[in-house]
Structures are given as C-alpha cells and as structure tokens.
Amino acid sequence: APYFRSGQDVEFWIEYEVYNKKIRELYFGLGIDKQSDQTRIAFLGNKITDEIIDPKKKMFKIKIKRLPLTAGSYSFTVLMYDENVEVLDWVQRAGIFTVEHGKFYKTNELPPQLEGCQLMDYTFIS
C-alpha cells in the first residue's frame, strides 16, 4: 500500500471513464476512513469546492496540502455522480494507504495516538 508522511503534500490520482455522452458535469467524492474501525474522518468533493471535472477526460488529481493525518492506516471510498445527482459509481474501500510520522509541526511533535487522527494548523495567542 502507498505511504505518506504527516505534513507532506500528497496527491490522489483518480482514473475514470464516462460512457453516457449526455453528462455535462461530473462530481466526485473521496471519503477517508480510519482503517481500524472504518470511522469516516474526512470527505473531499469537487461540488464543495465548486470545481467541475470534465466527463471527457479520464483522470484527475486531488491535492491535499500538508497532510493533516497522524500515523496509521486509512482506507478511501470513491463516489462519482452527475449533475442530476445520479450515482454513476461508488467504490467502497477502493484503496488503502498508510501515514507515517512526519513533520507537520515545527517541533516535530504530534499528539498522542489516542487523541485523534487529524492534525490542525493552529497557534496559541496570549
């Protein structure tokens, strides 16, 4: 399985094919789950970001800046639907990836494993 490091810029490359030539707008959702208990921790969608995927193309990338996940194993689900919200494909647990300890914070420290799996970009102000 592919692996990434916390804090690293990562890309998911999604290949697809649309057989219905009448579809004008294509939407994708990528759900990220903790592998251990399948808890959904994130959902990325181009409808949310108002970015349209061209149905004629066969591939797109999702770029995540500074991967905000702690070390562990994760799975992802891919959902594809059209402008009428008709589901064209839905692949649960389409793949697995591993995250290794990386440098998300300048201290190179990460929260304890039991304190969650998402990292946030924050500051304390006094």
mmCIF file of C-alpha atoms in Angstrom:
data_model
loop_
_atom_site.group_PDB
_atom_site.id
_atom_site.type_symbol
_atom_site.label_atom_id
_atom_site.label_comp_id
_atom_site.label_asym_id
_atom_site.label_seq_id
_atom_site.Cartn_x
_atom_site.Cartn_y
_atom_site.Cartn_z
ATOM 1 C CA ALA A 1 0.000 0.000 0.000
ATOM 2 C CA PRO A 2 1.244 3.537 -0.689
ATOM 3 C CA TYR A 3 2.508 5.543 2.250
ATOM 4 C CA PHE A 4 2.746 9.228 3.015
ATOM 5 C CA ARG A 5 4.094 11.312 5.899
ATOM 6 C CA SER A 6 2.141 13.701 8.102
ATOM 7 C CA GLY A 7 2.633 17.249 6.823
ATOM 8 C CA GLN A 8 3.611 16.162 3.298
ATOM 9 C CA ASP A 9 1.748 17.438 0.209
ATOM 10 C CA VAL A 10 0.033 14.385 -1.334
ATOM 11 C CA GLU A 11 -1.965 13.644 -4.468
ATOM 12 C CA PHE A 12 -4.645 11.063 -5.142
ATOM 13 C CA TRP A 13 -4.897 10.237 -8.854
ATOM 14 C CA ILE A 14 -8.350 9.025 -9.863
ATOM 15 C CA GLU A 15 -8.934 7.384 -13.253
ATOM 16 C CA TYR A 16 -12.473 7.137 -14.599
ATOM 17 C CA GLU A 17 -14.490 6.653 -17.771
ATOM 18 C CA VAL A 18 -17.935 8.065 -18.561
ATOM 19 C CA TYR A 19 -19.990 6.086 -21.064
ATOM 20 C CA ASN A 20 -23.038 8.375 -21.176
ATOM 21 C CA LYS A 21 -22.091 11.185 -23.586
ATOM 22 C CA LYS A 22 -25.004 13.375 -22.385
ATOM 23 C CA ILE A 23 -23.396 14.021 -18.994
ATOM 24 C CA ARG A 24 -22.104 17.605 -18.843
ATOM 25 C CA GLU A 25 -20.962 17.910 -15.229
ATOM 26 C CA LEU A 26 -19.198 15.257 -13.215
ATOM 27 C CA TYR A 27 -18.785 15.200 -9.459
ATOM 28 C CA PHE A 28 -16.597 13.076 -7.251
ATOM 29 C CA GLY A 29 -16.434 12.472 -3.536
ATOM 30 C CA LEU A 30 -13.499 10.928 -1.736
ATOM 31 C CA GLY A 31 -14.227 9.655 1.758
ATOM 32 C CA ILE A 32 -11.272 8.902 4.017
ATOM 33 C CA ASP A 33 -11.776 6.391 6.839
ATOM 34 C CA LYS A 34 -9.650 5.053 9.680
ATOM 35 C CA GLN A 35 -8.815 1.506 8.630
ATOM 36 C CA SER A 36 -9.188 0.102 12.174
ATOM 37 C CA ASP A 37 -12.882 0.884 12.704
ATOM 38 C CA GLN A 38 -13.973 2.459 9.383
ATOM 39 C CA THR A 39 -14.761 5.803 11.054
ATOM 40 C CA ARG A 40 -15.190 8.496 8.396
ATOM 41 C CA ILE A 41 -12.738 11.276 9.165
ATOM 42 C CA ALA A 42 -12.915 13.396 6.008
ATOM 43 C CA PHE A 43 -14.917 13.914 2.822
ATOM 44 C CA LEU A 44 -13.463 15.779 -0.141
ATOM 45 C CA GLY A 45 -15.740 16.716 -3.022
ATOM 46 C CA ASN A 46 -15.409 18.893 -6.106
ATOM 47 C CA LYS A 47 -19.033 20.056 -5.684
ATOM 48 C CA ILE A 48 -17.986 21.515 -2.307
ATOM 49 C CA THR A 49 -15.044 23.360 -3.885
ATOM 50 C CA ASP A 50 -17.084 24.303 -6.999
ATOM 51 C CA GLU A 51 -14.637 22.639 -9.395
ATOM 52 C CA ILE A 52 -16.128 20.738 -12.328
ATOM 53 C CA ILE A 53 -14.453 17.611 -13.675
ATOM 54 C CA ASP A 54 -14.633 17.219 -17.458
ATOM 55 C CA PRO A 55 -16.546 13.993 -18.270
ATOM 56 C CA LYS A 56 -14.440 13.532 -21.436
ATOM 57 C CA LYS A 57 -11.143 13.349 -19.591
ATOM 58 C CA LYS A 58 -10.065 10.111 -17.986
ATOM 59 C CA MET A 59 -8.127 11.244 -14.916
ATOM 60 C CA PHE A 60 -7.911 13.964 -12.290
ATOM 61 C CA LYS A 61 -5.883 14.577 -9.153
ATOM 62 C CA ILE A 62 -6.879 15.648 -5.679
ATOM 63 C CA LYS A 63 -4.071 17.512 -3.950
ATOM 64 C CA ILE A 64 -4.017 17.692 -0.156
ATOM 65 C CA LYS A 65 -1.617 20.279 1.210
ATOM 66 C CA ARG A 66 0.251 19.350 4.401
ATOM 67 C CA LEU A 67 -1.499 16.017 5.005
ATOM 68 C CA PRO A 68 -3.218 16.548 8.383
ATOM 69 C CA LEU A 69 -3.317 12.896 9.495
ATOM 70 C CA THR A 70 -1.413 11.100 12.226
ATOM 71 C CA ALA A 71 0.452 7.829 11.682
ATOM 72 C CA GLY A 72 -1.824 4.904 10.891
ATOM 73 C CA SER A 73 -3.644 3.003 8.187
ATOM 74 C CA TYR A 74 -6.508 4.582 6.242
ATOM 75 C CA SER A 75 -8.900 3.488 3.506
ATOM 76 C CA PHE A 76 -10.777 5.586 0.987
ATOM 77 C CA THR A 77 -14.105 5.374 -0.820
ATOM 78 C CA VAL A 78 -14.766 6.970 -4.220
ATOM 79 C CA LEU A 79 -18.170 8.241 -5.303
ATOM 80 C CA MET A 80 -18.962 9.527 -8.812
ATOM 81 C CA TYR A 81 -22.227 11.255 -9.726
ATOM 82 C CA ASP A 82 -23.628 13.581 -12.395
ATOM 83 C CA GLU A 83 -25.384 16.973 -12.382
ATOM 84 C CA ASN A 84 -28.707 15.254 -11.578
ATOM 85 C CA VAL A 85 -27.083 13.633 -8.511
ATOM 86 C CA GLU A 86 -27.431 10.230 -10.140
ATOM 87 C CA VAL A 87 -24.778 7.910 -8.728
ATOM 88 C CA LEU A 88 -22.638 6.587 -11.573
ATOM 89 C CA ASP A 89 -20.178 4.626 -9.462
ATOM 90 C CA TRP A 90 -19.481 4.066 -5.791
ATOM 91 C CA VAL A 91 -16.466 2.013 -4.745
ATOM 92 C CA GLN A 92 -16.266 1.462 -1.020
ATOM 93 C CA ARG A 93 -12.784 0.859 0.372
ATOM 94 C CA ALA A 94 -11.322 1.456 -3.097
ATOM 95 C CA GLY A 95 -7.830 1.547 -1.638
ATOM 96 C CA ILE A 96 -5.682 1.672 1.460
ATOM 97 C CA PHE A 97 -2.798 3.966 2.353
ATOM 98 C CA THR A 98 -0.501 4.323 5.334
ATOM 99 C CA VAL A 99 0.597 7.528 7.010
ATOM 100 C CA GLU A 100 3.937 7.616 8.802
ATOM 101 C CA HIS A 101 5.133 10.108 11.398
ATOM 102 C CA GLY A 102 6.160 13.284 9.598
ATOM 103 C CA LYS A 103 6.939 16.889 10.362
ATOM 104 C CA PHE A 104 3.568 18.642 10.498
ATOM 105 C CA TYR A 105 4.540 20.994 13.325
ATOM 106 C CA LYS A 106 7.895 22.760 13.522
ATOM 107 C CA THR A 107 8.630 20.922 16.787
ATOM 108 C CA ASN A 108 8.275 17.557 15.004
ATOM 109 C CA GLU A 109 5.892 16.577 17.851
ATOM 110 C CA LEU A 110 2.485 15.008 17.213
ATOM 111 C CA PRO A 111 -0.423 14.485 19.626
ATOM 112 C CA PRO A 112 -0.691 11.102 21.378
ATOM 113 C CA GLN A 113 -2.262 8.426 19.121
ATOM 114 C CA LEU A 114 -5.372 8.139 21.317
ATOM 115 C CA GLU A 115 -6.094 11.872 20.969
ATOM 116 C CA GLY A 116 -7.456 11.651 17.431
ATOM 117 C CA CYS A 117 -6.055 11.261 13.955
ATOM 118 C CA GLN A 118 -6.421 14.754 12.483
ATOM 119 C CA LEU A 119 -3.841 17.490 12.779
ATOM 120 C CA MET A 120 -4.835 21.151 12.736
ATOM 121 C CA ASP A 121 -2.847 24.220 11.820
ATOM 122 C CA TYR A 122 -3.253 26.420 14.906
ATOM 123 C CA THR A 123 -1.492 28.881 17.204
ATOM 124 C CA PHE A 124 -1.822 29.926 20.826
ATOM 125 C CA ILE A 125 -2.122 33.691 21.290
ATOM 126 C CA SER A 126 -1.667 35.333 24.697
#
